[in-house]
XYZ file of C-alpha atoms in Angstrom:
465
model
C 54.966 -59.875 -19.628
C 55.169 -63.300 -21.116
C 51.816 -64.533 -19.871
C 50.228 -60.902 -20.929
C 51.366 -61.951 -24.530
C 49.301 -65.190 -25.748
C 51.338 -65.497 -28.676
C 54.386 -67.944 -29.631
C 56.154 -65.282 -31.234
C 56.732 -63.020 -28.327
C 56.841 -59.155 -28.118
C 59.276 -58.848 -31.219
C 58.987 -56.184 -32.243
C 59.917 -57.643 -35.529
C 58.041 -61.356 -36.494
C 60.801 -64.184 -36.702
C 58.642 -66.053 -39.365
C 57.174 -63.403 -41.346
C 59.293 -61.030 -43.315
C 58.540 -57.227 -42.873
C 55.751 -57.734 -40.263
C 55.609 -56.934 -36.458
C 54.771 -59.741 -34.204
C 50.991 -59.706 -33.113
C 51.675 -58.847 -29.429
C 53.838 -55.627 -30.379
C 50.723 -54.546 -32.808
C 47.970 -54.920 -30.220
C 50.147 -54.379 -26.970
C 52.310 -51.408 -28.045
C 50.853 -49.890 -31.294
C 46.866 -50.281 -30.815
C 47.276 -49.699 -27.307
C 49.479 -46.813 -27.520
C 47.382 -45.092 -30.277
C 43.978 -45.430 -28.455
C 45.348 -44.299 -25.015
C 47.110 -41.348 -26.458
C 43.843 -40.249 -28.680
C 41.542 -40.752 -25.400
C 43.664 -38.221 -23.474
C 43.999 -36.021 -26.249
C 39.925 -36.261 -26.657
C 39.471 -35.383 -23.007
C 41.763 -32.248 -23.130
C 39.726 -31.407 -26.508
C 36.427 -31.680 -25.010
C 37.276 -29.573 -22.051
C 38.707 -27.056 -24.390
C 35.701 -27.166 -26.580
C 33.250 -26.779 -23.461
C 34.144 -23.138 -23.438
C 33.708 -22.624 -27.285
C 30.427 -20.598 -28.148
C 27.804 -22.761 -30.013
C 27.487 -22.572 -33.745
C 24.096 -22.105 -35.407
C 22.328 -25.365 -35.881
C 20.956 -24.277 -39.291
C 24.577 -24.315 -40.519
C 26.201 -27.518 -38.995
C 23.373 -29.876 -38.406
C 23.136 -30.992 -42.171
C 22.595 -34.521 -43.506
C 26.391 -34.848 -43.919
C 27.126 -34.544 -40.223
C 24.321 -37.152 -39.300
C 25.529 -39.789 -41.941
C 29.379 -39.134 -40.411
C 28.001 -39.565 -36.999
C 26.127 -42.942 -38.008
C 29.278 -43.927 -39.409
C 31.407 -43.395 -36.442
C 28.684 -45.178 -34.104
C 29.192 -47.997 -36.801
C 32.823 -47.902 -35.765
C 32.111 -48.311 -32.136
C 29.604 -51.083 -32.901
C 32.271 -53.162 -35.101
C 35.083 -52.321 -32.499
C 32.686 -53.837 -29.523
C 31.986 -56.899 -31.752
C 35.634 -57.635 -32.132
C 36.151 -57.036 -28.535
C 33.530 -59.503 -27.405
C 34.756 -61.789 -29.726
C 38.316 -61.785 -28.598
C 37.169 -61.673 -25.052
C 35.303 -65.087 -25.578
C 38.497 -66.405 -27.165
C 40.791 -65.299 -24.440
C 38.709 -65.275 -20.958
C 41.693 -63.100 -19.409
C 43.251 -59.838 -19.441
C 46.072 -60.025 -22.011
C 47.676 -57.709 -25.031
C 44.525 -58.467 -27.220
C 41.812 -57.889 -24.630
C 43.512 -54.788 -23.618
C 44.106 -53.331 -26.852
C 40.403 -54.001 -28.136
C 38.830 -52.420 -24.928
C 40.985 -49.520 -25.721
C 39.929 -49.134 -29.224
C 36.463 -49.392 -28.231
C 36.672 -46.843 -25.247
C 38.738 -44.605 -28.007
C 35.842 -45.130 -30.677
C 33.472 -43.996 -28.020
C 35.397 -40.916 -27.256
C 35.612 -40.159 -31.138
C 31.723 -40.442 -31.332
C 31.246 -37.586 -28.600
C 34.132 -35.408 -29.882
C 32.647 -35.536 -33.521
C 29.231 -34.495 -31.990
C 31.120 -31.715 -29.880
C 33.249 -30.596 -32.663
C 30.396 -30.253 -35.191
C 28.666 -27.771 -33.102
C 31.755 -25.842 -31.721
C 34.654 -25.830 -33.999
C 34.509 -24.307 -37.780
C 37.115 -26.541 -39.269
C 37.729 -30.231 -39.383
C 38.967 -31.692 -36.362
C 42.702 -32.348 -36.379
C 42.879 -34.909 -33.482
C 40.140 -36.887 -35.165
C 41.490 -36.877 -38.746
C 44.925 -37.904 -37.398
C 43.217 -40.521 -35.116
C 41.175 -42.152 -38.102
C 44.260 -41.927 -40.246
C 46.501 -43.758 -37.529
C 43.491 -46.338 -36.950
C 42.998 -47.250 -40.636
C 46.729 -47.841 -41.039
C 46.929 -50.064 -37.874
C 43.766 -51.977 -38.964
C 45.243 -52.638 -42.334
C 48.282 -53.879 -40.898
C 46.356 -56.309 -38.714
C 44.291 -57.676 -41.438
C 47.407 -58.194 -43.529
C 48.880 -60.021 -40.465
C 45.546 -61.861 -39.942
C 45.778 -62.894 -43.620
C 49.559 -64.276 -43.307
C 48.436 -66.347 -40.292
C 45.385 -67.968 -41.927
C 43.190 -66.434 -39.106
C 40.482 -66.011 -41.889
C 39.880 -69.691 -41.953
C 40.269 -70.190 -38.112
C 38.648 -67.092 -36.715
C 36.595 -65.378 -39.277
C 34.525 -63.366 -37.102
C 37.156 -61.419 -35.595
C 38.643 -60.751 -39.079
C 35.514 -59.554 -40.727
C 34.727 -57.244 -37.493
C 38.248 -55.707 -37.936
C 37.541 -55.165 -41.573
C 34.244 -53.421 -40.861
C 35.928 -51.192 -38.356
C 38.490 -50.409 -40.808
C 36.261 -49.428 -43.701
C 33.679 -47.653 -41.397
C 36.914 -45.521 -40.120
C 38.013 -44.681 -43.693
C 34.442 -43.375 -44.331
C 34.046 -41.282 -41.042
C 37.764 -39.977 -42.047
C 36.676 -38.963 -45.642
C 33.362 -37.272 -44.381
C 35.538 -35.149 -41.620
C 37.578 -34.128 -44.428
C 34.770 -32.189 -46.169
C 34.624 -28.384 -45.330
C 31.786 -26.914 -43.197
C 29.417 -24.367 -44.736
C 31.162 -21.187 -45.876
C 28.963 -18.915 -43.504
C 30.826 -20.455 -40.376
C 33.839 -18.454 -41.237
C 32.311 -15.295 -41.260
C 30.531 -15.486 -37.784
C 31.883 -13.034 -35.320
C 33.113 -14.589 -32.098
C 30.264 -12.721 -30.095
C 27.673 -13.438 -32.662
C 23.699 -13.430 -31.273
C 22.291 -16.755 -32.685
C 18.696 -15.295 -32.243
C 19.261 -12.492 -34.278
C 21.631 -14.082 -36.933
C 20.112 -14.398 -40.302
C 22.040 -17.551 -41.996
C 20.817 -16.512 -45.555
C 22.548 -13.100 -45.053
C 24.946 -12.617 -48.102
C 27.254 -10.788 -45.809
C 27.497 -13.578 -43.325
C 28.383 -16.308 -46.074
C 31.057 -14.000 -47.863
C 34.125 -16.413 -48.445
C 37.768 -15.154 -47.521
C 40.689 -16.990 -47.072
C 40.267 -20.648 -47.660
C 43.269 -21.215 -45.407
C 41.058 -20.508 -42.376
C 38.829 -23.302 -43.065
C 41.747 -25.711 -44.473
C 42.225 -29.112 -42.528
C 45.511 -30.199 -41.245
C 45.948 -32.543 -44.566
C 45.164 -29.471 -46.826
C 47.552 -27.434 -45.011
C 50.096 -30.199 -45.158
C 49.833 -30.560 -48.919
C 48.551 -26.730 -49.626
C 45.505 -28.188 -51.442
C 43.511 -25.178 -50.055
C 45.637 -23.075 -52.801
C 44.463 -25.139 -55.732
C 41.371 -23.029 -56.769
C 43.593 -19.829 -57.147
C 46.399 -21.628 -58.920
C 43.728 -22.964 -61.357
C 42.552 -19.580 -62.001
C 45.965 -18.468 -62.199
C 46.461 -20.881 -65.158
C 43.266 -19.660 -66.826
C 44.204 -16.025 -66.686
C 46.476 -13.679 -65.172
C 45.505 -12.896 -61.555
C 44.207 -9.541 -60.630
C 44.173 -8.208 -56.917
C 40.379 -8.799 -56.738
C 41.036 -12.450 -57.304
C 42.818 -13.023 -54.111
C 41.398 -13.430 -50.815
C 41.971 -11.283 -47.496
C 44.725 -12.051 -45.283
C 43.974 -14.247 -42.311
C 43.596 -12.729 -38.851
C 46.812 -13.754 -37.494
C 48.793 -12.381 -40.309
C 47.257 -8.682 -40.503
C 49.767 -6.048 -39.339
C 47.648 -4.433 -36.746
C 47.030 -7.697 -34.943
C 50.826 -8.860 -35.232
C 51.548 -5.204 -34.141
C 49.248 -5.144 -31.098
C 50.596 -8.657 -29.913
C 54.183 -7.535 -30.152
C 53.657 -4.318 -28.416
C 52.040 -6.211 -25.461
C 54.827 -8.496 -25.170
C 57.489 -5.614 -25.476
C 55.596 -3.474 -22.840
C 55.597 -6.608 -20.383
C 59.474 -6.807 -20.989
C 59.841 -3.230 -20.148
C 58.031 -3.558 -16.848
C 60.084 -6.496 -16.022
C 63.113 -4.626 -15.452
C 65.235 -6.364 -17.705
C 63.772 -5.940 -21.058
C 64.969 -8.576 -23.985
C 64.081 -8.249 -27.638
C 64.608 -12.297 -27.937
C 61.821 -12.982 -25.178
C 59.277 -10.415 -26.746
C 59.673 -11.962 -30.339
C 59.501 -15.630 -28.989
C 56.195 -14.662 -27.292
C 54.970 -12.908 -30.413
C 55.693 -15.927 -32.891
C 57.107 -18.737 -30.791
C 54.754 -21.101 -31.795
C 55.688 -20.654 -35.600
C 59.097 -20.746 -34.870
C 58.938 -24.010 -32.743
C 57.170 -25.720 -35.413
C 59.537 -24.413 -38.106
C 62.334 -26.114 -36.064
C 60.310 -29.395 -35.487
C 59.859 -29.745 -39.266
C 63.399 -28.968 -40.069
C 64.469 -31.462 -37.569
C 62.503 -34.166 -39.149
C 63.438 -32.961 -42.597
C 67.128 -33.331 -41.681
C 66.713 -36.714 -39.980
C 64.690 -38.406 -42.712
C 66.969 -37.072 -45.286
C 69.622 -39.451 -44.265
C 67.225 -42.535 -44.336
C 67.193 -42.790 -48.182
C 71.042 -43.482 -48.813
C 70.663 -46.250 -45.981
C 67.545 -47.698 -47.731
C 69.101 -47.279 -51.180
C 72.244 -49.362 -50.125
C 69.854 -51.903 -48.462
C 68.002 -52.133 -51.826
C 71.262 -52.467 -53.901
C 72.309 -55.281 -51.423
C 68.824 -56.910 -51.954
C 69.039 -56.641 -55.582
C 72.745 -57.937 -55.871
C 71.744 -60.859 -53.797
C 68.635 -61.919 -55.677
C 68.050 -65.446 -56.754
C 71.310 -66.421 -54.675
C 71.420 -68.830 -51.780
C 71.749 -65.427 -49.675
C 68.634 -63.801 -50.976
C 66.234 -62.114 -48.726
C 62.566 -62.351 -48.870
C 60.990 -60.562 -51.929
C 59.009 -58.583 -49.215
C 61.813 -56.837 -48.177
C 62.387 -55.402 -51.750
C 58.988 -54.166 -51.727
C 59.559 -52.565 -48.318
C 62.776 -50.758 -49.191
C 61.260 -49.418 -52.255
C 57.827 -48.226 -50.644
C 59.962 -46.820 -47.763
C 62.094 -44.776 -50.034
C 58.792 -43.333 -51.429
C 57.289 -42.633 -47.930
C 60.741 -40.887 -46.808
C 60.994 -38.806 -49.862
C 57.460 -37.682 -49.216
C 57.744 -37.325 -45.377
C 61.173 -34.935 -46.283
C 59.333 -32.761 -48.901
C 56.493 -32.185 -46.725
C 58.384 -31.373 -43.689
C 60.478 -29.065 -45.551
C 57.955 -27.131 -46.950
C 56.295 -26.882 -43.741
C 59.337 -25.610 -42.265
C 59.683 -22.921 -45.100
C 55.971 -21.905 -44.463
C 56.517 -21.233 -40.891
C 59.856 -19.639 -41.348
C 58.183 -17.230 -43.838
C 55.512 -16.691 -41.102
C 58.245 -15.693 -38.514
C 60.033 -13.613 -40.824
C 56.885 -11.699 -41.886
C 55.687 -11.283 -38.400
C 59.006 -10.125 -37.041
C 59.760 -7.658 -39.979
C 56.011 -5.813 -39.378
C 56.697 -5.784 -35.346
C 59.960 -4.415 -35.710
C 59.149 -1.801 -38.427
C 56.440 -0.554 -37.050
C 57.870 -0.402 -33.394
C 60.783 1.610 -34.779
C 58.311 4.033 -36.609
C 56.242 4.580 -33.560
C 59.226 5.254 -31.404
C 60.491 7.624 -33.949
C 57.133 9.534 -33.936
C 57.492 9.650 -30.224
C 60.895 11.285 -30.177
C 61.484 14.728 -28.796
C 63.018 17.566 -30.972
C 66.418 17.171 -29.058
C 66.360 13.255 -29.277
C 65.676 13.897 -33.032
C 69.038 15.923 -33.715
C 70.774 12.522 -32.637
C 69.525 10.597 -35.749
C 69.410 11.255 -39.245
C 66.776 10.205 -41.624
C 68.893 7.811 -43.353
C 70.101 5.992 -40.200
C 66.141 5.683 -39.145
C 65.015 4.254 -42.615
C 68.068 1.879 -42.490
C 66.733 0.608 -39.178
C 63.365 0.080 -40.404
C 64.180 -1.770 -43.609
C 67.590 -3.390 -43.310
C 68.369 -3.878 -39.784
C 64.792 -5.171 -39.171
C 64.751 -7.524 -42.129
C 68.236 -8.883 -41.001
C 66.970 -9.371 -37.728
C 63.903 -11.229 -38.712
C 66.063 -13.535 -41.176
C 68.112 -14.627 -38.229
C 65.071 -15.522 -35.988
C 63.336 -17.105 -38.872
C 66.427 -18.831 -40.680
C 69.679 -18.677 -39.248
C 68.650 -19.361 -35.699
C 67.719 -22.928 -36.705
C 71.216 -23.533 -38.386
C 72.996 -22.842 -34.932
C 71.881 -26.364 -34.424
C 70.718 -28.108 -37.703
C 74.354 -27.434 -39.396
C 76.180 -29.629 -36.491
C 73.513 -32.129 -36.537
C 73.896 -32.579 -40.094
C 77.634 -32.915 -40.085
C 77.725 -35.441 -37.282
C 75.180 -37.664 -38.977
C 76.874 -37.312 -42.378
C 80.345 -38.166 -40.779
C 78.964 -40.813 -38.960
C 77.576 -42.643 -42.035
C 80.481 -41.766 -43.999
C 82.498 -43.549 -41.475
C 80.444 -46.553 -41.811
C 81.205 -46.771 -45.097
C 84.838 -45.711 -45.750
C 86.149 -46.098 -42.555
C 89.003 -44.008 -41.058
C 89.633 -42.136 -44.505
C 86.618 -40.103 -43.603
C 88.729 -38.044 -41.318
C 91.006 -36.999 -44.009
C 87.816 -34.613 -45.565
C 87.423 -33.466 -41.896
C 91.198 -32.439 -41.513
C 90.843 -30.631 -44.892
C 87.696 -28.828 -43.428
C 89.554 -27.659 -39.953
C 92.382 -26.613 -42.333
C 90.255 -24.083 -44.092
C 88.739 -22.665 -41.011
C 91.229 -19.888 -40.366
C 90.983 -18.653 -44.292
C 87.168 -18.853 -44.318
C 87.203 -17.019 -40.694
C 89.497 -14.267 -42.179
C 87.171 -13.855 -45.336
C 84.043 -13.624 -43.195
C 85.851 -10.889 -41.151
C 86.777 -8.869 -43.952
C 83.363 -9.212 -45.673
C 81.565 -8.029 -42.211
C 84.064 -4.871 -42.018
C 83.146 -4.102 -45.699
C 79.429 -4.424 -44.764
C 79.761 -1.910 -41.956
C 81.439 0.630 -44.031
C 78.501 -0.003 -46.659
C 75.981 0.657 -44.082
C 77.748 3.645 -42.786
C 77.317 5.442 -46.278
C 73.769 4.465 -46.310
C 72.985 6.299 -43.148
C 74.339 9.100 -44.419
């Protein structure tokens, strides 16, 4: 591995001579190579998935904006090939630099192909391409900063210029990819006939929910709701100001999906409501848990960064002072961490609400259908109050458990462990005095919980009557 890294700094990952910077070999061998290899695999998978999608009308998708975007994508490929050729001439052997730029060139070629396929077969901006270009711009900016600090602008100006052109072209491609496609694409049926389609038909170009055409950045920041919020600021919103529900949130679609999964459970011989629910909204539930995990983990980074920033300020202009770059890094990192925590938390809430709504709809409809299918003898065993309670209160509580409380089963212990660890690092063994107080209060809390549960059961019994 030492011969694979031509730099004297080694693999690092942190540079011993430049503050707040990675070594050149780590940037190329790990970050650049890893990103481009991952994107090449994702592009292959995405291209195979798009090969089965129907072609969109050329009149709607083949506009001037697309050809400009494709030309800029080709420009990134040309800039990457130029930088690869320059580095290959300087290092006439296989090393971290040549492998990284070779993978970057292959990834740029895959991006050109994926741009063309996505334009003709996908109705929204490509998530793999947007994330790839964003990460590529950030890594290129990091490499430019390293090149400036190592004075490569003077010694190897051609490679630095090629990297800068590659970054600017990638930034332009990402900006154009964020632009929404024509409205008419979102009203086309899946089995449309391109020969019989009139792209100027008003019914085809009717605009519904903007969420269906929002890209990954718009979904993360909820910017697709901006027009509705601006309209609500100007005047009170009416029902006709809102848009139709997305297909996945429609009650008939959610109910049909749950019924299929429930029937499959009944045929298995050991039916499970949990498995049927997970098959219905398991993806949203998993995304909610992932976002909650990210939110919980980064929430503990801000106290650590704040402690480092306070230490930096206290040692400033002393013999033990840290480089000024460290202070900028701590301040910027606190902002980034707070932003990531907010985005992850809000996304977790969105997915929780999706799970809750889909689960409540599925359970309520299933109970209603079962009630309508009961025989006269079976109906004598249930009163109207009990059935209404099952449809409203019980289904709501089950939905709340799947959406919220199921994540607290693992999130709460994780937060307690991390908090105790950080407190132990700061306070030492005195931290466990608070733990002892928590343990002592457990019997009292358990007794209060049992009392509330018994009173709740009694209240539910009165509601059923």
